[in-house]
XYZ file of C-alpha atoms in Angstrom:
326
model
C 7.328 -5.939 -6.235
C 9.614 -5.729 -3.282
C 6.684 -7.156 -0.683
C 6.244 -10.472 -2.460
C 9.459 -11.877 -1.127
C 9.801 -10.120 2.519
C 8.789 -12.545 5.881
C 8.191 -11.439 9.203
C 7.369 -13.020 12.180
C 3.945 -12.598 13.722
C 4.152 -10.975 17.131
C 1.494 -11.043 19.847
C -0.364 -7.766 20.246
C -2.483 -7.142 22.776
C -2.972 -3.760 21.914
C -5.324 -3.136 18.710
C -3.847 0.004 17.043
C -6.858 1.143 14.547
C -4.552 2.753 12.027
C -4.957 4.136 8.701
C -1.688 3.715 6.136
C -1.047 6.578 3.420
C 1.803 5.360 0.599
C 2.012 4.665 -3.039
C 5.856 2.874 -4.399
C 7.266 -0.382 -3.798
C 8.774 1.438 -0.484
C 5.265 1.514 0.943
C 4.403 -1.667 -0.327
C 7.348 -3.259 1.607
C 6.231 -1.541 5.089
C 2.492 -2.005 4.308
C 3.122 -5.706 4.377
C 5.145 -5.557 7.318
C 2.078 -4.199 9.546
C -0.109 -6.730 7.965
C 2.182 -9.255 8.859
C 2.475 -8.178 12.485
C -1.334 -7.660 13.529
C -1.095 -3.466 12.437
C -3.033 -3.808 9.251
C -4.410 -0.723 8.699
C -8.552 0.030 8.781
C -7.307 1.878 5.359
C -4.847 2.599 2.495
C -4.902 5.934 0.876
C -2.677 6.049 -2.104
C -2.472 7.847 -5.486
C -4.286 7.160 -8.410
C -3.868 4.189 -10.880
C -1.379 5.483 -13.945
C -0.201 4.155 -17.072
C 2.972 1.823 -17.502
C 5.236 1.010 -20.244
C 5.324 1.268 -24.258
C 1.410 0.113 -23.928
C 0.567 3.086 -21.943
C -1.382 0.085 -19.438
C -4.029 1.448 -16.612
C -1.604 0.174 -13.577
C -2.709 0.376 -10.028
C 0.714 1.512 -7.731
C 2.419 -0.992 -5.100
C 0.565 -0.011 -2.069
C -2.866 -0.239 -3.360
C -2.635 -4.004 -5.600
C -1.202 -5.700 -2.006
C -3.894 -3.803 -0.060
C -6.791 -5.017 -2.880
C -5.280 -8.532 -2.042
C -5.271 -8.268 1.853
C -8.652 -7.254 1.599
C -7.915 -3.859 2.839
C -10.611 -0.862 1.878
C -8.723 1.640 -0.870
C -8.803 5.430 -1.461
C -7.766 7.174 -4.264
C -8.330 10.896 -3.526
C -7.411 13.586 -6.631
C -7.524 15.859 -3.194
C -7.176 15.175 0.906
C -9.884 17.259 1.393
C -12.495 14.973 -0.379
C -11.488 12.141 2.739
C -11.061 14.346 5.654
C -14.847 13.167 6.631
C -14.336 9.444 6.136
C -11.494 9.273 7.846
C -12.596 11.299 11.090
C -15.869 8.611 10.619
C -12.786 5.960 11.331
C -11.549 7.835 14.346
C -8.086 6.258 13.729
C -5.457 6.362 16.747
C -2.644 6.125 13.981
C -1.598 7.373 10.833
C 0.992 6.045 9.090
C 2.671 8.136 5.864
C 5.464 6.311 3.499
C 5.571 8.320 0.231
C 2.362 8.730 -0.262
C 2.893 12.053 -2.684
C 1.611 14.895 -1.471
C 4.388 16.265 1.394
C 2.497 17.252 3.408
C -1.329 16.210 5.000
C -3.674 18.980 6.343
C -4.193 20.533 10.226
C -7.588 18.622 10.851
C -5.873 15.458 9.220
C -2.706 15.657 11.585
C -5.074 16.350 14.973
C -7.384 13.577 14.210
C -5.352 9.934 15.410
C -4.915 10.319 19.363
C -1.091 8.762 18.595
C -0.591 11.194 15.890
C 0.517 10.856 12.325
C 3.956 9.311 11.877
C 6.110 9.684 8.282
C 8.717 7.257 7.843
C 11.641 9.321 5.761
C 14.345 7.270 3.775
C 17.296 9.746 4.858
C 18.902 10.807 8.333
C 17.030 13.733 9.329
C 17.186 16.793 9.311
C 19.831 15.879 6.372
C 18.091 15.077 2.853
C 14.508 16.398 3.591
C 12.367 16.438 1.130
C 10.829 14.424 -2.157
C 14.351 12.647 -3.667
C 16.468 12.326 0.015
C 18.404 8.663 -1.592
C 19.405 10.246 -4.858
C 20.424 13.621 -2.498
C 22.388 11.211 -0.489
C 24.377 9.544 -3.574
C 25.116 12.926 -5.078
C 26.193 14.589 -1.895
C 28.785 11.635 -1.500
C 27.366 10.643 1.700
C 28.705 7.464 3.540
C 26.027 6.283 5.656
C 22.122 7.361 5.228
C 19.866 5.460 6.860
C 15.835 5.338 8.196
C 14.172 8.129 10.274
C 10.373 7.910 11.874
C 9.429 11.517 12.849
C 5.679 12.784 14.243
C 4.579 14.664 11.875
C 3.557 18.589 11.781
C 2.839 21.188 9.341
C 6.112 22.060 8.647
C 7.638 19.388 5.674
C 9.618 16.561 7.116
C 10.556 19.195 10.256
C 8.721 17.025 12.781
C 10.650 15.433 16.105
C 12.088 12.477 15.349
C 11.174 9.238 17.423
C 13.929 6.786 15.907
C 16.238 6.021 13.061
C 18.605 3.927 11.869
C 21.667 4.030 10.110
C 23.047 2.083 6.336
C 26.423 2.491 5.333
C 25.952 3.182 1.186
C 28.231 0.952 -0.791
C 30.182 2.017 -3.505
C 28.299 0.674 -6.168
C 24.823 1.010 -4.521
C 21.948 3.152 -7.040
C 18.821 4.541 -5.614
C 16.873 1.442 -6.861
C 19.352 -0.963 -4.414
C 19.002 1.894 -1.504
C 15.280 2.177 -1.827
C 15.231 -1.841 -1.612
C 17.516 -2.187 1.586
C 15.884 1.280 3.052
C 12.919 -0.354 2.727
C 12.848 -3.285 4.482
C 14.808 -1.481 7.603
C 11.849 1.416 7.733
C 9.575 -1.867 7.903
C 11.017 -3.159 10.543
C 11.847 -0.324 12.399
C 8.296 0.587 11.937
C 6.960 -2.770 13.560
C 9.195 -2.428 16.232
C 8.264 0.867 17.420
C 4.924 1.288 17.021
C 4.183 -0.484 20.595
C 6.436 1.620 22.450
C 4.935 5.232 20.404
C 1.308 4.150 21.460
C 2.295 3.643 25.159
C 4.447 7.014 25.284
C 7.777 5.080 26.161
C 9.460 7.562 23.582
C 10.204 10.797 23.964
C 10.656 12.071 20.758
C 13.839 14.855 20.311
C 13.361 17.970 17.798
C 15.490 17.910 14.516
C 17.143 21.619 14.393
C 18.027 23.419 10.914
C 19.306 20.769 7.869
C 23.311 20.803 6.789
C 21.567 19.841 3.248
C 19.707 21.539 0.623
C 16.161 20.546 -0.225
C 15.687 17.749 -2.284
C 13.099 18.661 -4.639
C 10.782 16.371 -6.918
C 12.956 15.063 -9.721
C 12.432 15.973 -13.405
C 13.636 14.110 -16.305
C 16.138 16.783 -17.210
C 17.946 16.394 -14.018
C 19.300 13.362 -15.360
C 21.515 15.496 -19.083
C 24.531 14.865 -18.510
C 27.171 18.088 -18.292
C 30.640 17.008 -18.996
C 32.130 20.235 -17.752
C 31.666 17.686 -14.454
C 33.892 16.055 -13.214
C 34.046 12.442 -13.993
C 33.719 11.465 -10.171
C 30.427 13.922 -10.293
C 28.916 11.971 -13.121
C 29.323 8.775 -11.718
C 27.689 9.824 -8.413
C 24.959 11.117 -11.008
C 24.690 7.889 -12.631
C 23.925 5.886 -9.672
C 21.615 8.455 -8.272
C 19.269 8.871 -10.522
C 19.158 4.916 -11.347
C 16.352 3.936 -12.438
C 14.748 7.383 -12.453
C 15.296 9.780 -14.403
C 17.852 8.358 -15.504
C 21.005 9.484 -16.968
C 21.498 10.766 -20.390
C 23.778 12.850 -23.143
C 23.627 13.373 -26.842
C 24.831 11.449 -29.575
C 24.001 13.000 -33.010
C 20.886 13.908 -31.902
C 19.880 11.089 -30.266
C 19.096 10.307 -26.591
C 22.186 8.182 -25.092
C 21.209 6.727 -21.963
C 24.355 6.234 -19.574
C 23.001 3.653 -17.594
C 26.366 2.267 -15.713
C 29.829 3.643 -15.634
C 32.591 4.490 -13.107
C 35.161 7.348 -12.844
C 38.835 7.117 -13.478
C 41.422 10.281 -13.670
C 44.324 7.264 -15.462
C 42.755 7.745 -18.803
C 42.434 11.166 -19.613
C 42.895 12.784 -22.928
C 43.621 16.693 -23.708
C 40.299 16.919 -25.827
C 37.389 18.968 -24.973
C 34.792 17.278 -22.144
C 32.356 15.108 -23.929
C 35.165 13.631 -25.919
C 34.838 9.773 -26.681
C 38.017 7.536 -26.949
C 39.062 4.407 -25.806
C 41.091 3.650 -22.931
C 44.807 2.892 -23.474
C 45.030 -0.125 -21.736
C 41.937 -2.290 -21.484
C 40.358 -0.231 -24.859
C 37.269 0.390 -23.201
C 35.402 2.861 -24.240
C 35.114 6.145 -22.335
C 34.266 9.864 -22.214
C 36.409 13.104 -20.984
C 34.982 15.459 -18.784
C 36.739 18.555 -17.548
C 38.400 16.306 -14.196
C 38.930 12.503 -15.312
C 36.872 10.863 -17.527
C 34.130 8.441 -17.265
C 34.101 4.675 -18.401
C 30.777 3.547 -20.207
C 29.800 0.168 -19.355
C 26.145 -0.103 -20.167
C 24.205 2.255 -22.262
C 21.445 2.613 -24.608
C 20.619 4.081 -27.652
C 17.356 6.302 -28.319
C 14.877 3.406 -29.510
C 17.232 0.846 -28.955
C 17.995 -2.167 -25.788
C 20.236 -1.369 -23.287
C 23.542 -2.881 -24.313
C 27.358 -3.463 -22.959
C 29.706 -0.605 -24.183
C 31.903 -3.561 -26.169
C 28.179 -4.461 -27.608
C 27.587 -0.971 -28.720
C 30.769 -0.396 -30.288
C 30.246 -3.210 -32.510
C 27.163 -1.602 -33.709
C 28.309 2.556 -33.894
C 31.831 2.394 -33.727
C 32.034 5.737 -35.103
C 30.595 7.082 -31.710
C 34.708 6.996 -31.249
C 35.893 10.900 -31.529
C 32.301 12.713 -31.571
C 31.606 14.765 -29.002
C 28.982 14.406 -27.173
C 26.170 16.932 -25.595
């Protein structure tokens, strides 16, 4: 879990901020521990319900809730927001806190119950990427820098002024799982950092205005088929956005083929039909036409099997070389 390895030095606090924390993934987890660290740890964690993990189908409790459990910190699991709208006006809280929790949005009574208001830290620059998947929005949009934004929350889904943010340049070869990690521990700090100056109304917050970017909706696990009418810089981008969820697949005689890393190249092309497999000229790797450029495969895995290197594979199911994949 991304918390287990994060420091942060205690600071001196002479105001006590009573706040209660909503968030469920390793993103939370990472800003939870950053409060707790810094004399914020909440009165309460509301997060989602345990769910089962792996091949074994184990009961696992999420991120947010296992490091609260071990701070000592008193746990929620609503099915509904409704069912805790009278325990937590019992807490009177002068803060709320939301880090993908789930749910997008929380209720009226909810938002006008902390005196400070409710505050949603959003992995994206706002008002660009709102919504449920903003770091895979970023990677397929081609976008150079995202970055951190904390806004006061309203109604209206992530539409609320903003109060800070901070920018990341995204690296070539960054995925959503290396963004989440590195947008994680700046919304943790940034968090920390600003909370003092919120409570004492040293911030005036400045309204976002309309989004240059689409929604980002909830992602589904066919987002991640493959269409090799793409083009092979497209794919790529697809690749690293939606790594490791959903994930990135085609088909190979009707069988799942997860692409899990590759990179784009127009040098290699071939005059067959996109989802053509050859190997490169020069380096005989293997690789994949689409309809601009084609793809190099350098890890993938077969339906049922491990993930393996593409020069693995082909050892294996060399006659993957000239099918055409779906």
């Amino acid at each position: 879990m991304l918390f287990r390895n994060t420091k942060y030095k205690i600071l001196n606090t002479k105001d006590k901020v009573k706040i209660v924390f909503f968030g469920t993934p390793e993103f939370s987890a990472t800003i939870l521990e950053a409060l707790i660290a810094n004399n914020y740890a909440p009165v309460l964690v509301v997060t989602a319900g345990d769910k089962p993990v792996g091949r074994n189908k184990t009961i696992t409790p999420p991120p947010v809730k296992a490091l609260a459990l071990k701070r000592q910190i008193k746990v929620l699991q609503p099915q509904d927001l409704e069912s805790i709208e009278s325990d937590l006006k019992a807490l009177n809280p002068d803060l709320i806190v939301v880090a993908a929790y789930g749910p997008p949005f929380l209720s009226e009574k909810i938002l006008a119950m902390p005196r400070h208001g409710c505050l949603n830290i959003h992995p994206s620059l706002l008002p660009k990427y709102r919504g449920a998947s903003p770091i895979p929005g970023a990677i397929l949009g081609g976008e150079g820098l995202t970055g951190v934004t904390i806004i006061k929350m309203t109604d209206k889904i992530d539409q609320g002024d903003i109060i800070v943010q901070e920018k990341l340049v995204i690296e070539s070869q960054d995925t959503t799982l290396s963004l989440t990690e590195k947008l994680a521990k700046i919304a943790a700090k940034l968090l920390v950092k600003t909370i003092s100056s919120w409570v004492k109304e040293e911030i005036v917050p400045r309204p976002q205005g309309s989004s240059p970017t689409a929604y980002c909706p909830q992602l589904k696990k066919q987002d991640g088929r493959i269409n090799w009418q793409n083009s092979s810089e497209y794919i790529e981008k697809q690749i690293r956005a939606y790594y490791p969820w959903p994930g990135t697949f085609t088909l190979f005689k009707g069988q799942i083929l997860k692409i899990i890393k590759g990179y784009a190249t127009e040098k290699e092309e071939t005059k067959s039909d996109p989802g053509f497999v050859f190997l490169t000229k020069d380096e005989k790797k293997l690789a994949v036409q689409t309809k601009r450029g084609a793809l190099v495969v350098e890890i993938l895995q077969l339906e049922g099997g491990k993930p393996l290197s593409a020069e693995d594979f082909l050892r294996g199911h060399r006659e993957i070389i000239g099918e055409i994949l779906q």
